[in-house]
Each structure stands twice: as C-alpha cells, then as structure tokens.
Amino acid sequence: MIDELEWRNAVNQMTDEAGLRDLVKEKKISLYCGVDPTGDSLHIGHLIPFMMLKRFQQAGHHPVIVIGGGTGAIGDPSGKKSERVLQTMTQVKHNEDALTGQMENLFGTENFKIVNNYDWLSKISLLDFLRDYGKLFNVNTMLGKEIVATRLEVGISYTEFTYQILQSIDFLTLYKEHDVQLQIGGADQWGNITSGTDLIHRQEGQEAKVYGLTIPLMLKADGTKFGKTAGGAVWLDPEKTTPYEFYQFWVNQDDRDVVKYLKYFTFLSKTEIAELAEKVKTEPEKREAQRRLAEEVTEFVHGKKAVEQAEHISKALFSGELTALTAEEIEQGFKDMPSVTIANEVRPLVTLLVDDTNIEPSRRQAREDIKNGAIYINGQRQQDLDFEVDPSTSFDGQFVIIRKGKKKYTLLRVKH
C-alpha cells in the first residue's frame, strides 16, 4: 500500500514509516481525514487527501471522515495571513449537511464512516479542557509548529492558536472509540497531526500504534498552486461548477502535469498510465492522456452520465452542431458565454442582432454579415435578410444561440 502511494508521488512525510508499513501489512486499519465545514462544497483541492483515503478503502481498509462541526466553528490558522471570519452555527450546520452528501457520493455507504467532532468537542467544559488537555501541551512546542509560526508576525488569536489541541483531541477520540490509527492530511497539517500522535502517546502510552501521513503540496508545472482557475475554485458541487466545466478543467491540463495527475487522481494501473505517458511524448496533439484524465475524475465525482454529457457538449461545440444538445446541456456548455435576455416573441433577425442583443453595431453591418454567411442561429448558417427568429422552436423554448464568425457565441435566454 505504501509503495503504491509512493509510486503515485502521494507521500510527503510519515511519522514512522517502518511502523506504518508493518501495520498495514498485518491488518486492515481504520484511518481518517478531516474537513471543516467552512463552505457548502468541497473543491478539487480537497480531493487531494480524499483520493488517498479512497485508495485505502479500495484496498479493504476502513476510512473515517471527520466533518469539523466543532473545529469549523472556531477556524484553523492554516495558510491564512489573517483570522477566519466566524460563521453562525446555522451556516456551519448547512455546510455540514452539504459536505456529508458529497462524501457519501465519493465513498458510498459500505466500509466507510462519517463522524462530526462537534459531538465530542461540545461536551468538554473549559475547566476539563485546561486540566485534561491544556496541561499536556507545551506552549514553546506549539509556537514552533509551522502552522502557528507563520502567523506570529501578523498575530494569531488564542482561539486559532488552540486549534491544534482540538484536532489532537479528535485523533485521540477516534483512536479510543473507533480504533483509528492513521491520520492523513495536506503538507500544511503536519504540525497538527504530530500534535495528535504526541497527545495519544502521552495519554495512552508510547506503545500506542498511531501514525501520521501527509501529502505533498500540489503545484502545477509553472509553479502555481493546483486547483485554481481564472474563474476561481473548481467545485465538486455541480451547481457551482457544472460537470461540463469540471470535465473541461481536466481536459485543459498541461502536458507537463497530466501524467502526475493521472497517477494522483485516477485509479488507472501503472501499465495504463505508462502507455498514456508515452502518448503524451509521441502524440501530444491528440491529448489522449488529458481526455482519459477528464473521463476518470469526472466519473468519480459526478458519475458516468455526466461524462457522456460533457463529451456530447464538447463535440457539439467543436463541430458547431448545436441542435443535438438539450436545454440542460446548453445551460452547462454556455454558462460562461456572453448572454442576453430576450422576450418570448418572434423577431426579425436584423432587429434581434442590433436592438435586442447589440451583437451588431448597425443594421447595415448586420445585413452585410448575414449576406456574407457570418451569422449562425442555433448552429445553422442564416443568409436570409428577412429571416425571423422564433424562440419557441429550439431548446424547449428556453434559449436561442447566435454565433457570429467562427467562435463568437452569444446565448439568448428567453424570458417567459
């Protein structure tokens, strides 16, 4: 298992490599990763540790997800130069429910558990917290943790400073109640994870078999952080990032990164990945590796039907054959295209191009472009100067698509 993870370049640090290797050889272990409900959707950056958890699940181990209803109410200092804005408990609860649904979608319901740290953290009184746990944490050691040290210049509140104690209590609780022996997290979580193993050893004895494993910070070939686009984060929630946009994100990956992502984000074998890596070298223009990456990750997150739909939209946009698309596919494929709302009434094409949409600057220019074959309505070239557009005849009466030239699309949303 560890060899497999290392081949996939998925290991940054381990607290005791030899001990962890022996443990996963001798038995199927329980392991966990946490996520705080700071938003109502995961993004692809969150997928990084959860792909690791999924690999353990497929090998027969027992993943546990901790939704941080307690820690999420506090806010962690990870990677931030300022304090998090505290959320209301109502917002935290809403986010918990949304993230739970996404986790169940990724992990199924077999051999998998979701717990909420609010269930145990909320029951600890201030005095118990200070007596039972505060006494076991040395402030000098806590200040030395990178996650805290990076904030000392600008300052850190006591609330966020204590986050590592709360996360350590999580690991201790899971060890005692669910026999969890391994915590997984991003590279920035090393300080919190080692605080957890230290706490367990102090309370349960040095012989307690608990381990931590972190994942490398994922950077693109150009040195920028993986997972961000010009439009912001790539979300797992299909309402925030449509499956088509999600698919396109992976299709558009750089040749220099695609093999790394195939190793990390897919369950393809070494042989399959080696074959795709060879094609990146010999036939990069075919982008076969990128397409396979997009298929695999989109199916994992959104299912097979979403992959088929994304490919259908891609082919239609590439060929210009739009009539085969459904209204739902139009919504996905044209989400970021310029759009205009029009009335649900038959309009002369020239009037539509000039008065209703400003696609053309003047009637003279509109007529000239129509005559020259530069205007397409719903994928069909239209050269009739007297043509009238009836919105009710296409895409369930919801949309009209006008293309000017080769690539300039405008989506007309029909108001009902």
Short mmCIF file of C-alpha atoms in Angstrom, two decimals:
data_model
loop_
_atom_site.label_atom_id
_atom_site.label_comp_id
_atom_site.label_asym_id
_atom_site.label_seq_id
_atom_site.Cartn_x
_atom_site.Cartn_y
_atom_site.Cartn_z
CA MET A 1 0.00 0.00 0.00
CA ILE A 2 2.75 2.47 0.95
CA ASP A 3 4.80 1.50 -2.12
CA GLU A 4 1.76 2.22 -4.28
CA LEU A 5 1.29 5.65 -2.71
CA GLU A 6 4.96 6.49 -3.14
CA TRP A 7 4.86 5.46 -6.81
CA ARG A 8 1.96 7.86 -7.23
CA ASN A 9 4.05 10.63 -5.56
CA ALA A 10 1.37 10.91 -2.91
CA VAL A 11 3.54 10.86 0.21
CA ASN A 12 5.26 13.88 1.73
CA GLN A 13 6.02 12.84 5.32
CA MET A 14 5.29 9.90 7.64
CA THR A 15 5.73 9.93 11.40
CA ASP A 16 7.15 6.38 11.47
CA GLU A 17 7.47 4.83 8.04
CA ALA A 18 8.69 1.40 9.17
CA GLY A 19 5.94 1.13 11.80
CA LEU A 20 3.22 2.19 9.36
CA ARG A 21 4.43 -0.25 6.71
CA ASP A 22 4.33 -3.11 9.22
CA LEU A 23 0.87 -2.08 10.45
CA VAL A 24 -0.81 -2.05 7.02
CA LYS A 25 0.81 -5.39 6.18
CA GLU A 26 -0.52 -7.11 9.30
CA LYS A 27 -4.13 -5.85 9.25
CA LYS A 28 -6.80 -3.66 7.69
CA ILE A 29 -6.65 -0.40 9.60
CA SER A 30 -9.03 2.47 10.30
CA LEU A 31 -7.74 5.85 9.17
CA TYR A 32 -9.15 9.34 8.98
CA CYS A 33 -9.04 12.70 7.31
CA GLY A 34 -10.95 15.76 8.44
CA VAL A 35 -12.63 18.64 6.68
CA ASP A 36 -14.05 21.75 8.29
CA PRO A 37 -17.42 22.98 7.01
CA THR A 38 -16.14 26.43 6.04
CA GLY A 39 -18.18 26.24 2.82
CA ASP A 40 -21.06 24.21 1.42
CA SER A 41 -18.99 22.37 -1.18
CA LEU A 42 -15.61 20.70 -1.49
CA HIS A 43 -13.33 21.86 -4.30
CA ILE A 44 -10.73 19.82 -6.16
CA GLY A 45 -8.01 20.87 -3.71
CA HIS A 46 -9.92 18.89 -1.07
CA LEU A 47 -9.85 15.86 -3.35
CA ILE A 48 -6.10 15.50 -2.80
CA PRO A 49 -6.22 13.83 0.66
CA PHE A 50 -9.57 12.17 -0.04
CA MET A 51 -8.15 10.36 -3.09
CA MET A 52 -5.64 8.85 -0.66
CA LEU A 53 -8.44 7.79 1.67
CA LYS A 54 -10.29 6.24 -1.28
CA ARG A 55 -7.23 4.16 -2.21
CA PHE A 56 -7.09 2.76 1.31
CA GLN A 57 -10.81 1.99 1.11
CA GLN A 58 -10.35 0.10 -2.18
CA ALA A 59 -7.58 -1.94 -0.54
CA GLY A 60 -10.00 -3.03 2.20
CA HIS A 61 -9.08 -0.53 4.92
CA HIS A 62 -11.70 1.49 6.82
CA PRO A 63 -11.84 5.24 6.12
CA VAL A 64 -13.43 7.65 8.58
CA ILE A 65 -14.26 11.23 7.59
CA VAL A 66 -14.43 13.82 10.33
CA ILE A 67 -16.72 16.71 9.49
CA GLY A 68 -15.45 19.51 11.74
CA GLY A 69 -18.66 20.89 13.17
CA GLY A 70 -16.69 21.83 16.29
CA THR A 71 -13.39 22.96 14.77
CA GLY A 72 -15.26 24.63 11.91
CA ALA A 73 -16.98 26.89 14.42
CA ILE A 74 -13.50 28.03 15.55
CA GLY A 75 -11.49 28.24 12.31
CA ASP A 76 -7.99 26.92 11.71
CA PRO A 77 -4.96 29.14 11.04
CA SER A 78 -3.73 27.01 8.13
CA GLY A 79 -2.18 29.03 5.32
CA LYS A 80 -4.03 32.19 6.26
CA LYS A 81 -2.47 35.57 6.99
CA SER A 82 -5.46 36.73 8.96
CA GLU A 83 -8.16 35.33 11.23
CA ARG A 84 -11.07 33.47 9.70
CA VAL A 85 -14.45 35.13 9.96
CA LEU A 86 -16.50 33.07 12.41
CA GLN A 87 -19.63 31.51 10.90
CA THR A 88 -23.01 31.21 12.57
CA MET A 89 -23.89 27.74 13.84
CA THR A 90 -26.79 27.72 11.36
CA GLN A 91 -24.35 28.21 8.47
CA VAL A 92 -21.99 25.56 9.89
CA LYS A 93 -24.88 23.07 10.07
CA HIS A 94 -25.94 23.81 6.48
CA ASN A 95 -22.36 23.27 5.30
CA GLU A 96 -22.06 20.04 7.31
CA ASP A 97 -25.11 18.59 5.57
CA ALA A 98 -23.84 19.57 2.11
CA LEU A 99 -20.36 18.11 2.69
CA THR A 100 -21.80 14.91 4.15
CA GLY A 101 -23.79 14.36 0.94
CA GLN A 102 -20.69 14.90 -1.20
CA MET A 103 -18.64 12.48 0.91
CA GLU A 104 -21.29 9.78 0.66
CA ASN A 105 -21.26 10.28 -3.10
CA LEU A 106 -17.47 9.73 -3.24
CA PHE A 107 -17.17 6.89 -0.73
CA GLY A 108 -20.53 5.09 -0.90
CA THR A 109 -22.01 3.67 2.27
CA GLU A 110 -20.06 0.40 2.64
CA ASN A 111 -16.92 0.23 4.79
CA PHE A 112 -17.00 3.97 5.43
CA LYS A 113 -18.00 6.20 8.33
CA ILE A 114 -18.71 9.92 8.76
CA VAL A 115 -18.47 11.46 12.23
CA ASN A 116 -18.78 15.03 13.48
CA ASN A 117 -16.31 16.37 16.04
CA TYR A 118 -18.97 18.70 17.45
CA ASP A 119 -20.38 15.56 19.10
CA TRP A 120 -17.40 15.28 21.46
CA LEU A 121 -15.80 18.74 21.47
CA SER A 122 -19.05 20.44 22.51
CA LYS A 123 -19.18 18.29 25.65
CA ILE A 124 -15.81 19.40 27.04
CA SER A 125 -16.07 22.15 29.67
CA LEU A 126 -13.47 24.91 29.81
CA LEU A 127 -12.04 23.52 33.06
CA ASP A 128 -11.84 19.98 31.66
CA PHE A 129 -10.18 21.33 28.50
CA LEU A 130 -7.49 23.09 30.54
CA ARG A 131 -6.94 20.28 33.08
CA ASP A 132 -7.17 17.22 30.81
CA TYR A 133 -5.56 18.57 27.65
CA GLY A 134 -4.01 22.02 28.20
CA LYS A 135 -1.56 20.54 30.72
CA LEU A 136 -0.23 18.14 28.07
CA PHE A 137 0.68 20.82 25.51
CA ASN A 138 3.86 22.85 25.80
CA VAL A 139 3.44 26.41 24.51
CA ASN A 140 7.02 26.53 23.21
CA THR A 141 6.40 23.39 21.15
CA MET A 142 3.10 24.78 19.85
CA LEU A 143 4.80 28.04 18.81
CA GLY A 144 7.36 26.04 16.87
CA LYS A 145 4.74 24.35 14.68
CA GLU A 146 4.93 25.82 11.17
CA ILE A 147 1.17 26.35 11.06
CA VAL A 148 1.48 28.77 14.02
CA ALA A 149 4.99 30.13 13.39
CA THR A 150 3.96 31.58 10.02
CA ARG A 151 1.32 33.68 11.78
CA LEU A 152 3.36 35.08 14.65
CA GLU A 153 4.48 38.17 12.77
CA VAL A 154 0.95 39.35 11.98
CA GLY A 155 -0.52 37.85 15.14
CA ILE A 156 -2.82 34.96 15.97
CA SER A 157 -5.74 34.81 18.37
CA TYR A 158 -5.84 32.37 21.27
CA THR A 159 -8.86 30.78 19.54
CA GLU A 160 -6.91 29.78 16.43
CA PHE A 161 -3.80 29.01 18.48
CA THR A 162 -5.74 26.26 20.29
CA TYR A 163 -6.91 24.67 17.02
CA GLN A 164 -4.09 22.10 17.11
CA ILE A 165 -5.25 20.97 20.56
CA LEU A 166 -8.79 20.43 19.27
CA GLN A 167 -7.54 18.46 16.27
CA SER A 168 -5.37 16.37 18.61
CA ILE A 169 -8.45 15.60 20.72
CA ASP A 170 -10.14 14.41 17.51
CA PHE A 171 -7.36 11.90 16.85
CA LEU A 172 -7.38 10.72 20.47
CA THR A 173 -11.18 10.30 20.46
CA LEU A 174 -11.14 8.39 17.16
CA TYR A 175 -8.29 6.17 18.40
CA LYS A 176 -10.18 5.26 21.57
CA GLU A 177 -13.70 4.95 20.12
CA HIS A 178 -13.13 3.79 16.52
CA ASP A 179 -9.62 2.23 16.65
CA VAL A 180 -8.34 4.84 14.16
CA GLN A 181 -4.55 4.53 13.88
CA LEU A 182 -3.64 6.79 10.99
CA GLN A 183 -4.42 10.43 10.20
CA ILE A 184 -3.94 11.78 6.68
CA GLY A 185 -3.73 15.43 5.70
CA GLY A 186 -2.11 18.02 3.48
CA ALA A 187 1.52 19.04 3.98
CA ASP A 188 0.39 22.07 5.99
CA GLN A 189 -1.28 19.76 8.53
CA TRP A 190 1.96 18.11 9.70
CA GLY A 191 2.11 20.16 12.91
CA ASN A 192 -1.49 19.35 13.84
CA ILE A 193 -1.08 15.66 13.03
CA THR A 194 2.09 15.24 15.08
CA SER A 195 0.40 17.07 17.98
CA GLY A 196 -2.28 14.36 17.80
CA THR A 197 0.14 11.44 17.85
CA ASP A 198 2.01 13.09 20.75
CA LEU A 199 -1.22 13.51 22.75
CA ILE A 200 -2.20 9.85 22.23
CA HIS A 201 1.25 8.67 23.33
CA ARG A 202 1.06 10.81 26.47
CA GLN A 203 -2.42 9.60 27.41
CA GLU A 204 -2.36 6.01 26.14
CA GLY A 205 1.34 5.15 26.42
CA GLN A 206 4.27 5.19 23.98
CA GLU A 207 3.34 1.71 22.71
CA ALA A 208 0.11 3.06 21.13
CA LYS A 209 0.38 2.40 17.38
CA VAL A 210 -0.70 5.68 15.80
CA TYR A 211 0.74 7.34 12.72
CA GLY A 212 0.51 10.44 10.59
CA LEU A 213 0.97 10.80 6.85
CA THR A 214 0.92 13.99 4.79
CA ILE A 215 0.56 14.60 1.10
CA PRO A 216 2.84 16.90 -0.92
CA LEU A 217 1.69 20.39 -1.81
CA MET A 218 0.49 20.03 -5.38
CA LEU A 219 1.93 22.60 -7.74
CA LYS A 220 1.49 22.94 -11.48
CA ALA A 221 4.49 22.85 -13.82
CA ASP A 222 4.51 26.66 -13.92
CA GLY A 223 4.89 26.78 -10.12
CA THR A 224 1.35 27.99 -9.34
CA LYS A 225 -0.99 26.22 -6.94
CA PHE A 226 -3.08 23.41 -8.38
CA GLY A 227 -6.87 23.74 -8.44
CA LYS A 228 -7.30 27.43 -9.11
CA THR A 229 -8.53 28.88 -12.40
CA ALA A 230 -9.13 32.41 -13.64
CA GLY A 231 -12.74 31.95 -12.55
CA GLY A 232 -11.79 30.75 -9.04
CA ALA A 233 -12.05 27.32 -7.43
CA VAL A 234 -13.24 24.21 -9.28
CA TRP A 235 -16.07 22.91 -7.09
CA LEU A 236 -17.47 19.42 -6.68
CA ASP A 237 -20.98 20.86 -6.40
CA PRO A 238 -22.48 20.69 -9.93
CA GLU A 239 -24.44 23.88 -9.24
CA LYS A 240 -21.19 25.81 -8.66
CA THR A 241 -19.05 24.12 -11.32
CA THR A 242 -21.06 22.25 -13.95
CA PRO A 243 -19.91 18.72 -14.86
CA TYR A 244 -19.01 20.10 -18.32
CA GLU A 245 -16.80 22.82 -16.79
CA PHE A 246 -15.33 20.22 -14.43
CA TYR A 247 -14.54 17.92 -17.36
CA GLN A 248 -13.03 20.79 -19.35
CA PHE A 249 -10.77 21.73 -16.45
CA TRP A 250 -9.07 18.34 -16.65
CA VAL A 251 -9.01 18.22 -20.47
CA ASN A 252 -7.12 21.52 -20.49
CA GLN A 253 -4.23 20.37 -18.27
CA ASP A 254 -0.68 20.99 -19.41
CA ASP A 255 1.26 18.09 -20.97
CA ARG A 256 3.87 18.59 -18.24
CA ASP A 257 1.29 17.94 -15.50
CA VAL A 258 -1.06 15.35 -16.94
CA VAL A 259 0.91 12.20 -16.01
CA LYS A 260 1.30 13.44 -12.42
CA TYR A 261 -2.47 13.99 -12.23
CA LEU A 262 -3.21 10.59 -13.78
CA LYS A 263 -1.16 8.99 -11.01
CA TYR A 264 -2.80 11.04 -8.32
CA PHE A 265 -6.43 11.47 -9.32
CA THR A 266 -7.23 8.22 -11.11
CA PHE A 267 -7.26 4.53 -10.24
CA LEU A 268 -5.61 3.51 -13.51
CA SER A 269 -2.84 0.90 -13.31
CA LYS A 270 0.87 1.55 -13.77
CA THR A 271 0.70 -0.05 -17.21
CA GLU A 272 -2.20 2.14 -18.39
CA ILE A 273 -0.53 5.29 -17.10
CA ALA A 274 2.78 4.34 -18.73
CA GLU A 275 1.00 3.91 -22.08
CA LEU A 276 -0.67 7.30 -21.74
CA ALA A 277 2.64 8.89 -20.72
CA GLU A 278 4.19 7.55 -23.91
CA LYS A 279 1.38 9.07 -25.97
CA VAL A 280 1.99 12.45 -24.33
CA LYS A 281 5.55 12.24 -25.73
CA THR A 282 4.76 10.83 -29.18
CA GLU A 283 1.29 12.21 -29.97
CA PRO A 284 0.71 15.23 -27.70
CA GLU A 285 -1.67 16.85 -30.19
CA LYS A 286 -4.23 14.05 -29.62
CA ARG A 287 -4.43 14.93 -25.88
CA GLU A 288 -5.43 11.36 -25.15
CA ALA A 289 -3.99 11.45 -21.64
CA GLN A 290 -5.95 14.61 -20.82
CA ARG A 291 -9.18 13.13 -22.12
CA ARG A 292 -8.68 9.96 -20.09
CA LEU A 293 -7.92 12.05 -17.00
CA ALA A 294 -11.09 14.08 -17.54
CA GLU A 295 -13.20 10.94 -18.01
CA GLU A 296 -11.86 9.21 -14.90
CA VAL A 297 -12.11 12.13 -12.48
CA THR A 298 -15.49 13.34 -13.78
CA GLU A 299 -16.92 9.84 -13.46
CA PHE A 300 -15.54 9.51 -9.91
CA VAL A 301 -17.11 12.80 -8.82
CA HIS A 302 -20.25 13.08 -10.97
CA GLY A 303 -20.90 9.63 -12.46
CA LYS A 304 -20.83 8.04 -15.93
CA LYS A 305 -23.79 10.00 -17.28
CA ALA A 306 -22.04 13.31 -16.55
CA VAL A 307 -19.02 12.15 -18.57
CA GLU A 308 -21.20 11.24 -21.54
CA GLN A 309 -22.98 14.59 -21.31
CA ALA A 310 -19.71 16.55 -21.08
CA GLU A 311 -18.30 14.72 -24.12
CA HIS A 312 -21.53 15.32 -26.03
CA ILE A 313 -21.39 19.06 -25.30
CA SER A 314 -17.69 19.21 -26.24
CA LYS A 315 -18.29 17.54 -29.60
CA ALA A 316 -21.28 19.77 -30.39
CA LEU A 317 -19.37 22.97 -29.59
CA PHE A 318 -16.34 21.82 -31.59
CA SER A 319 -18.40 20.91 -34.65
CA GLY A 320 -20.96 23.70 -34.33
CA GLU A 321 -23.78 21.11 -34.49
CA LEU A 322 -25.82 22.55 -31.65
CA THR A 323 -29.25 21.17 -32.49
CA ALA A 324 -28.38 17.83 -30.87
CA LEU A 325 -27.98 19.48 -27.45
CA THR A 326 -30.69 19.55 -24.80
CA ALA A 327 -31.64 22.70 -22.88
CA GLU A 328 -29.77 21.34 -19.84
CA GLU A 329 -26.63 20.80 -21.94
CA ILE A 330 -26.91 24.32 -23.35
CA GLU A 331 -27.07 25.65 -19.79
CA GLN A 332 -23.85 23.81 -18.95
CA GLY A 333 -21.91 24.42 -22.14
CA PHE A 334 -22.73 28.13 -22.42
CA LYS A 335 -22.61 29.02 -18.73
CA ASP A 336 -19.71 31.45 -19.16
CA MET A 337 -20.61 32.73 -22.63
CA PRO A 338 -21.97 36.29 -23.03
CA SER A 339 -25.74 36.17 -22.55
CA VAL A 340 -28.74 38.42 -23.12
CA THR A 341 -32.36 38.01 -22.02
CA ILE A 342 -34.98 38.38 -24.76
CA ALA A 343 -38.77 38.35 -24.88
CA ASN A 344 -40.57 35.19 -25.97
CA GLU A 345 -41.73 36.57 -29.30
CA VAL A 346 -40.89 36.20 -32.99
CA ARG A 347 -38.35 38.87 -34.02
CA PRO A 348 -36.74 39.80 -37.35
CA LEU A 349 -33.12 38.60 -37.32
CA VAL A 350 -31.72 42.06 -38.12
CA THR A 351 -33.68 43.61 -35.22
CA LEU A 352 -32.51 40.84 -32.89
CA LEU A 353 -28.85 41.37 -33.81
CA VAL A 354 -28.92 45.14 -33.40
CA ASP A 355 -31.67 46.27 -31.00
CA ASP A 356 -32.10 43.26 -28.72
CA THR A 357 -28.54 41.97 -28.32
CA ASN A 358 -26.02 44.58 -29.62
CA ILE A 359 -24.23 41.76 -31.43
CA GLU A 360 -24.10 44.06 -34.44
CA PRO A 361 -23.39 47.83 -34.24
CA SER A 362 -25.83 48.76 -37.05
CA ARG A 363 -28.48 47.37 -39.37
CA ARG A 364 -26.15 47.90 -42.32
CA GLN A 365 -23.43 45.79 -40.69
CA ALA A 366 -25.99 43.16 -39.63
CA ARG A 367 -27.28 42.79 -43.20
CA GLU A 368 -23.76 42.59 -44.56
CA ASP A 369 -22.76 39.83 -42.09
CA ILE A 370 -25.98 37.88 -42.75
CA LYS A 371 -25.43 38.12 -46.51
CA ASN A 372 -21.80 37.02 -46.18
CA GLY A 373 -22.76 33.92 -44.16
CA ALA A 374 -21.17 35.08 -40.86
CA ILE A 375 -24.34 34.62 -38.75
CA TYR A 376 -25.49 31.25 -37.35
CA ILE A 377 -28.74 30.67 -35.49
CA ASN A 378 -28.69 27.57 -33.26
CA GLY A 379 -25.78 26.19 -35.28
CA GLN A 380 -27.39 26.81 -38.69
CA ARG A 381 -25.98 29.43 -41.08
CA GLN A 382 -28.62 32.02 -41.87
CA GLN A 383 -28.26 34.21 -45.01
CA ASP A 384 -31.90 35.26 -45.46
CA LEU A 385 -32.21 39.01 -44.71
CA ASP A 386 -35.92 38.59 -43.97
CA PHE A 387 -35.50 35.63 -41.60
CA GLU A 388 -37.48 35.79 -38.37
CA VAL A 389 -36.34 34.08 -35.17
CA ASP A 390 -38.97 32.15 -33.22
CA PRO A 391 -37.57 31.31 -29.73
CA SER A 392 -40.21 28.63 -29.13
CA THR A 393 -38.77 26.33 -31.81
CA SER A 394 -35.46 25.47 -30.12
CA PHE A 395 -34.14 24.07 -26.83
CA ASP A 396 -37.55 23.74 -25.17
CA GLY A 397 -38.18 27.42 -25.88
CA GLN A 398 -35.54 28.42 -23.32
CA PHE A 399 -32.60 29.52 -25.46
CA VAL A 400 -31.50 30.87 -28.81
CA ILE A 401 -27.81 30.71 -29.71
CA ILE A 402 -26.30 33.18 -32.12
CA ARG A 403 -22.81 32.71 -33.48
CA LYS A 404 -21.01 35.46 -35.35
CA GLY A 405 -17.97 34.31 -37.29
CA LYS A 406 -16.10 31.21 -36.14
CA LYS A 407 -16.20 31.45 -32.36
CA LYS A 408 -18.17 34.47 -31.10
CA TYR A 409 -21.18 32.94 -29.37
CA THR A 410 -23.99 34.79 -27.60
CA LEU A 411 -26.60 32.93 -25.53
CA LEU A 412 -30.11 34.42 -25.64
CA ARG A 413 -32.15 33.45 -22.60
CA VAL A 414 -35.87 33.52 -23.36
CA LYS A 415 -37.98 35.28 -20.74
CA HIS A 416 -41.32 33.57 -20.11
#
